[in-house]
């Protein structure tokens, strides 16, 4: 029986070559898209789940009431880990770690060419809380000595040729003029690609305390991670620690809670103290895209199988007449769909292998088609679901024919059957139209983000960290940079110029209410170098020594504080001290446009101002950069000139959106292509089935144009219906997506008109081609073959 069914499958492929290839292309394309998205989704969901204590590993977070809303922040006091370990029996281990964005790259020197590396400070139990594999050293000892350093395998090979040679060797780290000799106490295995934080070395937190001081303070600026003991309910633990800081520090308003560490990557967005999504939204989005593309391909299979049913009625009739049961026929047709799916799956796997390098470049991943147990099970599940969805309706439909009617050549087409087939076509093109609208809207929003006036000039503006001799004489260094041809302006400031959303910001008690102010310490000329525009007052100036104690607020801060004009020159009680307002700067965006402009102030700070900002004259970028690099090499022998353009840092905030835009274009085009393939096949079968009718009409004088119109109108009506149904859905979905941006475009009617016209035009071309082919056939030939 199996051989017989395989023979029938082979004969049907030979008999219906066109539908076979249409199904093969459609299903294999749909399966390839699904496989690629499955690999991407799997990788996204695996991020940070490799730690041995994954289910018990948490980060301590804080909720803080701010102007009637709740601000969620990751920052905690530096000694919180010690207090929780000592006073909470539920805590197995806890560590304090400096936040990932705190430091630029360190310079590491081991008596040869220096290297740049990303590092962090962490307390003693770091390698016991996190499961980063140590190749050299013991987890409970590598950070015990404050002169230690634990480096990655890659860094060990770069500095000491091998991981074995690294242990016990000395090296020096340098960060903005801070230098320290340390000894390699351990080497950890290179971090896996699915680790959300990538770093090259870890330094003891004790050595950081030597720099910042060991006094107890309650500034919420560090990250605290902990491992709960087995069996501890983390919700009950949350209730227990909610007021922990308030008990220790009366007057504090922070409510603590813990969240699974691995959730930081996918569930990093909070609104008013409640988890409100994050990257998980894109995981869900692309999972839906994969589902819909696969459904479109399955719809093609179903439609083409039922459309060519007239050509298989005798086969069904004869089998039923000689005693075949309906269940036997159902299994036969399901077997055909399974064979088609498996063949398509093989083609899809080949396509994935070919497309994976390009897909990795688009997504910034390192995905590979490794046929492990999870991937095999996932692939089998996708293939089985596809086979069942694609083959079930044709199987039940074809097996339902009455043998007497079939053998007499009478095949009645029910209204329900036609409605189902037409409904599937409407579904296909409806999804395609939603894709077209999404591509247009996402493209517009990304263009808007890139071109919006941000309140400062990010073009031709680069920044880098002072090192070596530069830190000993910052003013002399800046003056020398200022003299380089092509340099328009230069200044310096401490820390990173761009803050992430929900960052740790000071809360100032202002007239009975807490206001979260973002702020930046700057030196002379920084506001001018950034290109920020003053609304009133002036920037910091060397000509006025008293400026160093004054503040410059943005417009949003002035509005929130309810200050009356003129603002410049006012003396206010700010944060427990009298402060004069030097000026007001117009609102500007350093965060992404997902975030509203926050209350902000500039303060004067030259003590740790190691970040240098340089504006280059337009048109001289290449020449000026070469001169800067040569100057830095001569001024700081042995140090690498490692710079970043500010517009790159700004654009990096929209990496996810840009990838969505690009992937949506590709997947949208594929959805339209697969839909057109189905329409192409249906149009071909319709033209074939109505061949005699076309011949008679032409004999009676019908023109080619009238025949084309006759054959096309049924499909055009379906596409028009799809447009009417899909556009409101597309409008709703795009409105919700745009709502995630505080600043966004307005949805324009022309976008929806263009999407509808594009879908209609594509459908007319697809159907029109087949209709024209049928219309130009000699009517004599049509009448002979019928």
XYZ file of C-alpha atoms in Angstrom:
786
model
C 0.000 0.000 0.000
C 2.855 2.381 0.833
C 4.529 1.720 -2.515
C 1.192 2.172 -4.254
C 0.633 5.551 -2.567
C 4.179 6.665 -3.369
C 3.563 5.732 -7.009
C 0.347 7.768 -6.998
C 2.199 10.734 -5.506
C 4.820 10.477 -8.247
C 2.174 10.263 -10.985
C 0.269 13.246 -9.595
C 3.475 15.283 -9.530
C 4.056 14.448 -13.201
C 0.439 15.167 -14.040
C 0.212 18.505 -12.211
C 3.706 19.899 -12.679
C 2.693 23.540 -12.431
C 0.836 23.168 -9.142
C 3.655 20.988 -7.787
C 6.289 23.642 -8.426
C 4.046 26.433 -7.121
C 3.462 24.457 -3.926
C 7.134 23.538 -3.636
C 8.281 27.140 -3.997
C 5.583 28.480 -1.670
C 5.975 25.859 1.067
C 9.768 25.778 0.988
C 9.946 29.593 1.138
C 7.457 29.686 4.008
C 9.281 26.926 5.872
C 12.663 28.617 5.315
C 11.315 31.869 6.798
C 9.843 29.946 9.713
C 13.104 28.085 10.355
C 15.141 31.302 10.295
C 12.750 33.026 12.688
C 12.646 29.896 14.882
C 16.453 29.994 15.173
C 16.360 33.708 16.004
C 13.545 33.366 18.567
C 15.265 30.378 20.174
C 18.477 32.367 20.497
C 16.681 35.401 21.950
C 14.913 33.265 24.537
C 18.173 31.567 25.528
C 20.001 34.793 26.432
C 21.427 34.650 29.980
C 19.780 31.291 30.721
C 23.103 29.420 30.716
C 23.893 30.165 34.374
C 23.783 27.160 36.691
C 21.631 29.055 39.196
C 19.362 30.422 36.465
C 16.087 29.750 38.302
C 17.427 31.262 41.555
C 19.469 34.152 40.118
C 17.892 37.596 40.570
C 18.706 41.270 40.253
C 17.601 43.679 42.959
C 15.560 46.572 41.544
C 13.925 49.616 43.085
C 10.639 51.456 42.574
C 10.641 55.139 43.424
C 7.633 57.444 43.365
C 8.271 60.460 41.160
C 5.665 63.137 40.429
C 2.769 60.779 40.988
C 4.374 58.036 38.874
C 6.657 55.165 39.773
C 10.175 55.138 38.333
C 11.841 51.722 38.165
C 15.615 51.742 38.430
C 18.317 49.107 38.529
C 20.618 51.084 40.808
C 21.087 50.081 44.436
C 23.457 51.170 47.269
C 26.973 49.766 47.144
C 26.644 47.939 50.467
C 23.185 46.444 49.852
C 24.573 43.039 48.863
C 26.443 42.738 52.179
C 23.366 43.737 54.175
C 21.081 41.282 52.388
C 23.591 38.435 52.797
C 23.957 39.159 56.490
C 20.314 39.796 57.414
C 18.237 37.729 55.002
C 18.518 33.963 55.597
C 16.847 33.342 52.214
C 19.913 34.739 50.397
C 22.601 32.213 49.491
C 25.035 34.652 47.848
C 24.879 38.315 46.847
C 27.272 40.535 44.893
C 27.731 44.194 44.008
C 28.737 44.992 40.417
C 29.399 48.261 38.612
C 26.786 48.885 35.850
C 27.802 47.867 32.306
C 27.630 51.397 30.851
C 29.773 53.021 33.525
C 33.186 52.631 31.982
C 34.610 53.049 28.512
C 37.295 50.611 27.503
C 40.251 50.298 29.866
C 43.812 50.313 28.555
C 45.709 47.180 29.627
C 49.476 47.045 29.532
C 51.595 43.963 30.139
C 54.995 45.441 29.139
C 54.253 45.344 25.428
C 51.748 46.888 23.020
C 48.739 47.978 25.133
C 45.268 46.614 24.468
C 41.790 47.966 25.005
C 39.309 45.926 27.013
C 35.879 46.192 28.598
C 35.945 45.646 32.353
C 33.843 45.844 35.480
C 34.336 45.787 39.251
C 32.581 43.047 41.226
C 32.597 41.751 44.772
C 34.191 38.497 45.897
C 31.370 36.048 45.131
C 30.858 37.169 41.518
C 32.020 33.883 39.981
C 29.912 31.895 42.442
C 26.745 33.848 41.669
C 27.321 33.826 37.884
C 28.370 30.661 36.073
C 31.127 32.094 33.904
C 33.451 29.112 33.585
C 36.898 29.585 35.106
C 39.719 27.882 33.211
C 42.292 29.011 35.781
C 41.657 29.920 39.421
C 39.050 29.126 42.071
C 35.603 30.883 41.996
C 35.720 31.810 45.690
C 39.314 33.137 45.582
C 39.954 34.912 42.270
C 38.546 38.257 43.505
C 39.591 37.941 47.148
C 42.753 40.034 46.723
C 42.057 43.638 45.774
C 45.155 43.636 43.548
C 43.790 40.763 41.459
C 42.351 40.731 37.960
C 40.416 37.927 36.240
C 40.742 38.011 32.453
C 39.051 36.257 29.555
C 40.664 33.435 27.601
C 40.878 35.694 24.534
C 42.592 38.462 26.498
C 45.000 35.968 28.080
C 46.066 34.768 24.625
C 46.481 38.354 23.398
C 48.542 39.461 26.405
C 50.400 36.278 27.412
C 50.091 33.929 24.395
C 48.087 31.323 26.343
C 45.729 30.977 29.302
C 48.264 28.820 31.195
C 50.947 31.505 30.961
C 48.633 34.228 32.249
C 48.179 33.049 35.841
C 50.319 35.066 38.277
C 51.466 37.550 35.635
C 51.388 41.293 36.306
C 49.688 43.938 34.211
C 48.572 47.536 34.573
C 45.137 48.934 33.882
C 44.580 52.564 33.028
C 41.243 54.381 33.010
C 41.101 58.140 32.526
C 44.382 58.613 34.358
C 43.598 56.136 37.147
C 46.260 53.432 37.082
C 46.879 50.311 39.072
C 49.197 47.324 38.947
C 47.444 43.976 39.389
C 48.100 40.264 39.176
C 46.164 37.774 37.076
C 44.388 35.501 39.549
C 42.142 33.681 37.099
C 41.134 33.173 33.493
C 37.518 32.669 32.463
C 36.281 31.015 29.305
C 35.231 33.386 26.544
C 31.679 34.458 27.209
C 28.980 32.710 25.187
C 27.285 34.677 22.416
C 23.998 34.523 24.329
C 25.379 36.459 27.305
C 23.754 39.893 27.377
C 26.836 41.488 28.943
C 30.130 41.040 27.125
C 33.289 41.959 29.042
C 36.997 41.103 28.946
C 37.997 41.195 32.605
C 36.725 41.601 36.173
C 38.381 43.611 38.938
C 37.722 43.317 42.700
C 35.097 45.728 44.022
C 37.405 46.331 46.994
C 39.853 48.092 44.669
C 37.035 50.316 43.435
C 36.161 51.235 47.021
C 39.746 52.455 47.420
C 38.955 54.961 44.660
C 35.472 56.139 45.663
C 35.726 55.688 49.439
C 34.275 53.166 51.862
C 31.801 55.344 53.714
C 28.189 54.182 53.953
C 25.889 56.034 51.590
C 22.510 55.257 50.079
C 23.066 56.434 46.525
C 21.262 54.054 44.192
C 23.950 53.638 41.567
C 25.331 50.059 41.668
C 23.876 46.747 40.541
C 23.085 44.099 43.143
C 22.566 40.432 42.199
C 21.715 37.523 44.453
C 21.051 33.797 44.487
C 18.156 32.641 46.631
C 18.366 29.377 48.524
C 16.474 26.420 47.091
C 12.780 26.405 47.855
C 12.512 30.138 48.601
C 9.424 31.768 47.106
C 10.668 34.960 45.436
C 7.256 36.672 45.683
C 7.288 36.286 49.455
C 10.875 37.477 49.491
C 9.805 40.559 47.517
C 7.243 41.390 50.182
C 9.894 40.949 52.866
C 12.483 43.301 51.324
C 10.101 45.967 49.948
C 10.822 48.405 52.786
C 14.367 47.180 53.543
C 16.087 50.452 52.581
C 13.396 52.526 54.285
C 14.057 50.669 57.552
C 17.790 51.233 57.237
C 17.594 54.775 55.938
C 14.491 56.587 57.283
C 13.155 59.033 54.747
C 14.150 56.941 51.732
C 11.301 56.231 49.336
C 12.731 53.292 47.407
C 10.789 50.012 47.473
C 12.974 47.045 46.626
C 11.978 44.003 44.599
C 13.830 41.266 42.768
C 13.394 40.093 39.186
C 14.936 37.046 37.468
C 18.304 38.035 36.052
C 17.583 36.406 32.685
C 14.434 38.539 32.342
C 16.543 41.683 32.022
C 17.158 41.002 28.355
C 13.619 40.311 27.122
C 11.576 42.065 29.800
C 13.553 45.247 30.433
C 10.793 47.836 30.047
C 8.867 49.180 33.033
C 6.001 51.651 33.072
C 4.831 53.142 36.338
C 6.516 50.366 38.298
C 4.970 47.535 36.272
C 6.781 45.309 33.796
C 5.583 46.424 30.344
C 7.504 44.442 27.746
C 10.854 45.018 26.093
C 12.574 42.876 23.472
C 9.947 40.182 24.067
C 7.607 42.292 21.933
C 9.820 41.702 18.904
C 10.058 37.995 19.718
C 6.268 37.814 19.695
C 6.060 39.944 16.557
C 8.389 37.766 14.509
C 6.797 34.592 15.828
C 3.489 35.899 14.444
C 5.176 36.822 11.161
C 6.530 33.269 10.837
C 3.103 31.840 11.617
C 1.339 34.021 9.044
C 3.885 33.387 6.289
C 3.579 29.645 6.854
C -0.224 29.918 6.875
C -0.127 31.786 3.557
C 1.951 28.957 2.062
C -0.471 26.368 3.485
C -3.412 28.301 2.035
C -1.786 28.003 -1.409
C -1.582 24.242 -0.995
C -5.207 23.959 0.120
C -6.544 26.196 -2.622
C -4.607 24.510 -5.398
C -5.504 21.025 -4.122
C -9.238 21.784 -4.046
C -9.095 23.713 -7.335
C -7.668 20.718 -9.202
C -10.172 18.355 -7.548
C -12.105 18.088 -10.819
C -9.092 16.393 -12.365
C -9.032 13.688 -9.661
C -12.701 12.871 -9.262
C -12.532 9.652 -11.276
C -9.645 8.365 -9.156
C -11.694 8.968 -6.024
C -14.855 7.492 -7.581
C -13.190 4.277 -8.714
C -11.490 3.744 -5.353
C -14.753 4.236 -3.516
C -16.592 1.979 -5.967
C -14.216 -0.927 -5.322
C -14.553 -0.572 -1.558
C -12.064 2.050 -0.387
C -13.176 3.632 2.856
C -13.159 7.382 3.346
C -10.521 7.081 6.068
C -8.213 5.335 3.579
C -8.584 8.203 1.133
C -8.042 10.758 3.881
C -4.787 9.088 4.899
C -3.727 8.906 1.236
C -4.178 12.636 0.741
C -2.584 13.443 4.093
C 0.326 11.274 2.968
C 0.605 13.373 -0.189
C 0.683 16.577 1.838
C 3.272 15.034 4.190
C 5.487 14.030 1.273
C 5.138 17.513 -0.190
C 5.976 19.078 3.169
C 9.045 16.873 3.688
C 10.344 17.650 0.217
C 9.703 21.358 0.820
C 11.431 21.071 4.191
C 14.576 19.682 2.566
C 14.605 22.581 0.112
C 13.924 24.991 3.004
C 16.853 23.594 5.013
C 19.127 24.143 2.011
C 17.815 27.710 1.662
C 18.478 28.349 5.364
C 22.072 27.144 5.035
C 22.572 29.505 2.081
C 20.796 32.474 3.689
C 22.061 32.127 7.263
C 25.248 34.252 6.845
C 23.193 37.152 5.431
C 20.518 36.658 8.091
C 23.164 36.742 10.838
C 24.513 40.002 9.447
C 21.017 41.501 9.473
C 20.204 40.382 13.023
C 23.663 40.764 14.575
C 23.572 37.122 15.675
C 25.824 34.093 15.351
C 23.134 31.549 14.531
C 24.008 28.122 13.182
C 21.924 25.235 11.897
C 23.183 22.686 14.414
C 20.875 19.682 14.357
C 20.682 19.107 18.083
C 17.721 17.523 19.852
C 15.890 20.816 20.389
C 16.255 21.895 16.766
C 15.226 18.486 15.425
C 12.134 18.406 17.647
C 11.272 21.977 16.705
C 11.738 21.262 13.005
C 9.624 18.103 13.203
C 6.883 20.017 15.028
C 6.883 22.735 12.338
C 6.842 20.146 9.548
C 4.063 18.093 11.171
C 1.930 21.183 11.801
C 2.467 22.379 8.229
C 1.546 18.982 6.794
C -1.596 18.767 8.899
C -2.755 22.342 8.216
C -1.987 22.192 4.497
C -3.353 18.703 3.888
C -6.367 18.352 6.198
C -8.915 20.383 4.234
C -8.027 18.882 0.801
C -8.012 15.388 2.321
C -11.502 15.701 3.820
C -12.778 17.564 0.766
C -11.513 15.089 -1.874
C -12.592 12.058 0.150
C -16.155 13.384 0.446
C -17.140 12.908 -3.224
C -20.063 10.529 -3.919
C -18.897 7.660 -6.173
C -22.055 7.569 -8.330
C -21.976 11.285 -9.058
C -18.242 11.185 -9.610
C -18.335 8.337 -12.158
C -21.110 10.136 -14.070
C -18.804 13.162 -14.227
C -21.050 15.303 -12.104
C -19.078 17.264 -9.554
C -21.152 19.842 -7.771
C -19.415 22.799 -6.279
C -21.082 23.876 -3.074
C -21.385 27.467 -1.920
C -19.487 26.587 1.218
C -16.553 25.260 -0.805
C -16.380 28.386 -2.966
C -16.725 30.589 0.107
C -13.885 28.757 1.847
C -11.597 29.042 -1.176
C -12.367 32.722 -1.647
C -11.978 33.339 2.072
C -8.503 31.849 1.983
C -7.517 34.139 -0.899
C -8.841 37.140 1.056
C -6.873 35.980 4.116
C -3.666 35.688 2.082
C -3.869 39.111 0.548
C -5.119 40.678 3.771
C -1.930 39.600 5.536
C 0.162 40.817 2.592
C -1.500 44.253 2.738
C -0.788 44.517 6.478
C 2.870 43.733 5.692
C 3.004 46.431 3.011
C 1.545 49.065 5.382
C 3.938 47.994 8.156
C 6.976 48.313 5.886
C 5.944 51.830 4.789
C 5.161 53.060 8.320
C 8.302 51.581 9.917
C 10.456 53.106 7.163
C 8.863 56.526 7.744
C 9.369 56.332 11.517
C 13.034 55.354 11.208
C 13.567 58.247 8.782
C 11.826 60.559 11.256
C 14.055 59.368 14.101
C 17.210 59.868 12.062
C 16.319 63.352 10.819
C 14.464 64.885 13.785
C 15.939 68.025 15.296
C 17.271 66.711 18.606
C 18.067 70.072 20.151
C 21.799 69.566 19.653
C 24.014 68.890 16.645
C 25.245 65.293 16.610
C 26.912 65.522 13.177
C 30.725 65.430 12.947
C 30.949 65.127 16.726
C 33.212 62.461 18.206
C 34.287 61.579 21.714
C 37.107 59.578 23.294
C 38.729 59.057 26.690
C 41.835 60.892 27.877
C 44.663 58.589 28.941
C 48.319 58.710 29.856
C 49.956 62.164 29.713
C 46.645 63.779 28.720
C 45.174 63.172 32.183
C 48.117 64.835 33.874
C 47.547 68.106 32.006
C 43.972 68.153 30.602
C 43.983 71.860 29.745
C 47.234 71.575 27.813
C 45.941 68.513 25.975
C 42.648 70.195 25.011
C 44.458 73.317 23.844
C 46.726 71.201 21.622
C 43.708 69.380 20.154
C 41.998 72.735 19.545
C 44.911 73.817 17.316
C 44.600 70.822 14.964
C 43.337 72.015 11.544
C 39.712 70.970 11.040
C 38.827 70.956 14.756
C 36.056 73.499 15.310
C 35.648 73.093 19.067
C 36.661 70.784 21.910
C 35.680 70.289 25.538
C 35.587 67.571 28.172
C 33.174 66.048 30.647
C 33.051 63.075 33.048
C 31.249 59.925 31.988
C 29.129 58.881 29.045
C 27.192 61.492 27.111
C 24.214 59.222 26.330
C 22.018 57.756 29.067
C 19.820 54.720 28.694
C 16.103 54.794 29.553
C 15.288 54.283 33.203
C 18.824 55.113 34.284
C 19.765 55.879 37.854
C 19.159 59.585 38.437
C 19.161 61.687 41.592
C 15.813 62.574 43.119
C 15.586 66.092 44.448
C 13.008 67.162 46.995
C 11.447 70.247 45.393
C 8.719 71.976 47.368
C 7.401 68.756 48.855
C 7.626 66.576 45.760
C 10.362 64.288 44.498
C 11.666 65.076 40.996
C 14.059 62.746 39.165
C 16.673 64.927 37.466
C 19.064 63.660 34.865
C 22.274 65.624 34.880
C 25.744 65.866 33.405
C 28.944 67.379 34.679
C 30.656 69.464 32.005
C 33.642 71.702 31.576
C 33.955 75.022 29.784
C 32.788 74.966 26.171
C 30.890 71.659 26.340
C 27.432 73.173 25.792
C 28.772 75.090 22.786
C 30.534 72.000 21.424
C 27.334 69.964 21.676
C 25.498 72.707 19.823
C 22.784 73.084 22.473
C 20.843 76.326 22.185
C 20.384 78.579 25.209
C 16.877 79.916 25.763
C 18.072 82.380 28.383
C 21.219 83.093 30.346
C 24.562 81.763 29.168
C 26.856 78.697 29.333
C 29.711 78.254 31.838
C 32.550 80.712 31.214
C 36.175 80.978 32.352
C 35.632 84.710 32.769
C 33.359 84.168 35.785
C 34.830 82.040 38.569
C 31.493 81.844 40.420
C 29.992 79.865 37.504
C 31.424 76.648 38.908
C 28.758 76.573 41.642
C 25.802 77.379 39.374
C 23.448 75.149 37.394
C 21.974 75.264 33.886
C 18.511 73.684 33.596
C 16.617 72.533 30.519
C 13.151 73.821 29.652
C 11.484 70.648 30.931
C 13.076 71.079 34.384
C 11.902 74.684 34.534
C 8.370 73.622 33.591
C 8.265 70.779 36.138
C 9.602 73.023 38.883
C 7.090 75.729 37.990
C 9.712 78.493 37.912
C 8.599 81.889 36.680
C 10.414 83.921 34.028
C 13.043 85.236 33.930
C 14.745 82.100 35.243
C 18.407 83.030 34.760
C 19.794 84.656 37.899
C 17.237 83.191 40.282
C 18.567 81.645 43.482
C 16.692 78.512 44.530
C 16.880 76.011 47.378
C 17.897 72.945 45.374
C 18.797 69.645 47.011
C 19.317 71.256 50.403
C 21.587 74.102 49.242
C 21.217 77.527 47.718
C 21.958 77.435 43.989
C 21.901 80.171 41.366
C 20.503 79.343 37.936
C 23.039 80.410 35.318
C 20.774 79.782 32.343
C 18.146 77.647 30.632
C 18.997 75.434 27.669
C 16.360 74.410 25.145
C 15.147 70.812 25.426
C 17.329 68.235 23.708
C 17.227 64.465 23.253
C 20.160 62.341 24.355
C 17.975 59.305 24.951
C 15.995 57.586 22.222
C 12.700 59.026 21.027
C 10.963 56.221 22.911
C 11.587 58.398 25.956
C 10.179 61.855 26.704
C 12.538 64.735 27.481
C 13.390 64.471 31.186
C 14.104 67.249 33.719
C 17.815 67.874 33.331
C 20.593 70.143 34.545
C 24.218 70.782 33.630
C 26.642 71.173 36.541
C 30.252 72.259 36.350
C 32.649 69.352 36.937
C 36.276 69.139 35.835
C 37.529 66.700 38.468
C 36.791 63.520 36.516
C 36.231 65.108 33.096
C 38.101 62.523 31.062
C 35.646 62.237 28.152
C 36.767 64.557 25.355
C 34.223 65.845 22.831
C 35.541 67.165 19.503
C 33.558 68.810 16.702
C 35.127 68.444 13.269
C 34.504 70.846 10.390
C 32.174 69.339 7.779
C 34.022 68.052 4.718
C 37.336 67.597 6.549
C 36.460 64.420 8.455
C 39.018 62.079 6.879
C 41.911 64.531 7.020
C 41.119 65.771 10.535
C 40.683 62.243 11.918
C 44.074 61.243 10.519
C 45.638 64.316 12.122
C 43.908 63.585 15.454
C 45.099 59.965 15.407
C 48.689 60.998 14.665
C 48.607 63.706 17.344
C 47.260 61.251 19.932
C 49.915 58.679 19.050
C 52.699 61.272 19.413
C 51.238 62.803 22.583
C 50.405 59.464 24.233
C 52.930 56.846 23.051
C 51.649 53.327 23.678
C 47.982 54.307 23.861
C 45.337 53.556 21.228
C 43.207 56.394 19.829
C 39.775 54.810 20.313
C 37.004 57.231 19.345
C 33.266 57.064 18.640
C 31.070 59.409 16.646
C 28.126 60.648 18.684
C 25.635 60.022 15.882
C 26.698 56.343 15.911
C 25.989 56.170 19.638
C 22.613 57.805 19.075
C 21.712 55.500 16.188
C 22.734 52.457 18.258
C 19.641 53.115 20.376
C 17.520 52.163 17.347
C 19.280 48.942 16.368
C 16.171 46.869 17.148
C 13.886 49.152 15.129
C 16.260 49.174 12.139
C 16.434 45.398 12.153
C 12.651 45.206 12.362
C 12.461 47.579 9.383
C 14.849 45.526 7.252
C 13.390 42.146 8.223
C 9.847 43.425 7.691
C 10.795 44.433 4.148
C 12.116 40.983 3.348
C 9.357 39.026 5.061
C 6.701 41.347 3.628
C 8.049 40.806 0.116
C 8.036 37.033 0.671
C 4.444 37.115 1.965
C 3.354 38.998 -1.160
C 5.349 36.619 -3.373
C 3.807 33.495 -1.833
C 0.314 35.014 -2.078
C 0.917 35.820 -5.736
C 2.102 32.272 -6.381
C -1.183 30.958 -5.030
C -3.186 33.451 -7.066
C -1.137 32.550 -10.136
C -1.919 28.864 -9.708
C -5.612 29.445 -9.064
C -5.875 31.699 -12.105
C -4.208 29.030 -14.232
C -6.642 26.324 -13.055
C -9.604 28.648 -13.536
C -8.525 29.414 -17.077
C -8.037 25.703 -17.792
C -11.426 24.739 -16.330
C -13.202 27.456 -18.292
C -11.363 26.754 -21.553
C -14.477 25.635 -23.437
C -16.451 28.657 -22.244
C -13.653 30.967 -23.411
C -13.578 29.232 -26.802
C -17.342 29.614 -27.269
C -17.229 33.294 -26.267
C -14.432 33.974 -28.763
C -16.292 32.178 -31.551
C -19.278 34.424 -30.772
C -17.093 37.506 -31.109
C -15.721 38.223 -27.619
C -12.528 40.299 -27.636
C -9.316 39.347 -25.825
C -9.840 42.283 -23.450
C -13.353 41.162 -22.512
C -12.128 37.627 -21.816
C -9.271 38.938 -19.675
C -11.755 41.105 -17.763
C -14.104 38.142 -17.311
C -11.423 35.888 -15.849
C -9.836 38.611 -13.706
C -12.839 40.237 -12.069
C -13.571 37.429 -9.580
C -10.031 37.639 -8.221
C -9.971 41.459 -8.272
C -13.138 41.514 -6.150
C -11.478 39.233 -3.611
C -8.411 41.453 -3.411
C -10.613 44.535 -3.002
C -12.395 42.790 -0.128
C -9.004 41.937 1.398
C -8.004 45.615 1.169
C -11.205 46.748 2.902
C -10.718 44.239 5.733
C -6.934 44.575 6.122
C -6.461 48.356 6.179
C -8.294 48.965 9.494
C -6.280 46.129 11.075
C -3.042 47.603 9.699
C -4.009 51.059 11.004
C -4.630 49.684 14.513
C -1.392 47.675 14.625
C 0.748 50.559 13.361
C -0.889 53.002 15.771
C -0.008 50.686 18.669
C 3.589 50.297 17.459
C 4.065 54.050 17.045
C 2.688 54.570 20.557
C 5.908 53.004 21.907
C 7.692 56.178 20.722
C 7.065 59.383 22.643
C 7.819 61.238 19.400
C 6.545 59.690 16.188
C 5.037 60.368 12.787
C 1.313 60.709 12.206
C -0.329 57.974 10.184
C -1.073 59.406 6.737
C -3.960 58.267 4.460
C -1.637 58.005 1.472
C 0.223 55.122 3.133
C -2.936 53.011 3.206
C -3.982 54.085 -0.296
C -0.532 53.182 -1.647
C -0.614 49.777 0.099
C -4.060 49.021 -1.339
C -3.105 50.145 -4.840
C 0.133 48.136 -4.690
C -1.688 44.975 -3.601
C -4.361 45.455 -6.279
C -1.775 46.144 -8.965
C 0.248 43.048 -8.059
C -2.906 40.895 -8.082
C -4.052 42.266 -11.473
C -0.643 41.604 -13.019
C -0.555 38.079 -11.569
C -4.073 37.108 -12.661
C -3.968 39.164 -15.848
C -0.999 37.203 -17.169
C -2.854 33.892 -16.919
C -6.070 35.430 -18.218
C -4.275 36.883 -21.225
C -2.639 33.515 -21.991
C -6.037 31.844 -21.930
C -7.675 34.597 -23.999
C -5.221 34.409 -26.894
C -5.545 30.620 -27.339
C -7.153 29.641 -30.650
C -10.810 28.842 -29.835
C -10.646 25.801 -32.109
C -7.926 24.325 -29.903
C -9.967 25.100 -26.766
C -13.043 23.383 -28.124
C -11.039 20.336 -29.269
C -9.470 19.728 -25.881
C -12.695 20.018 -23.934
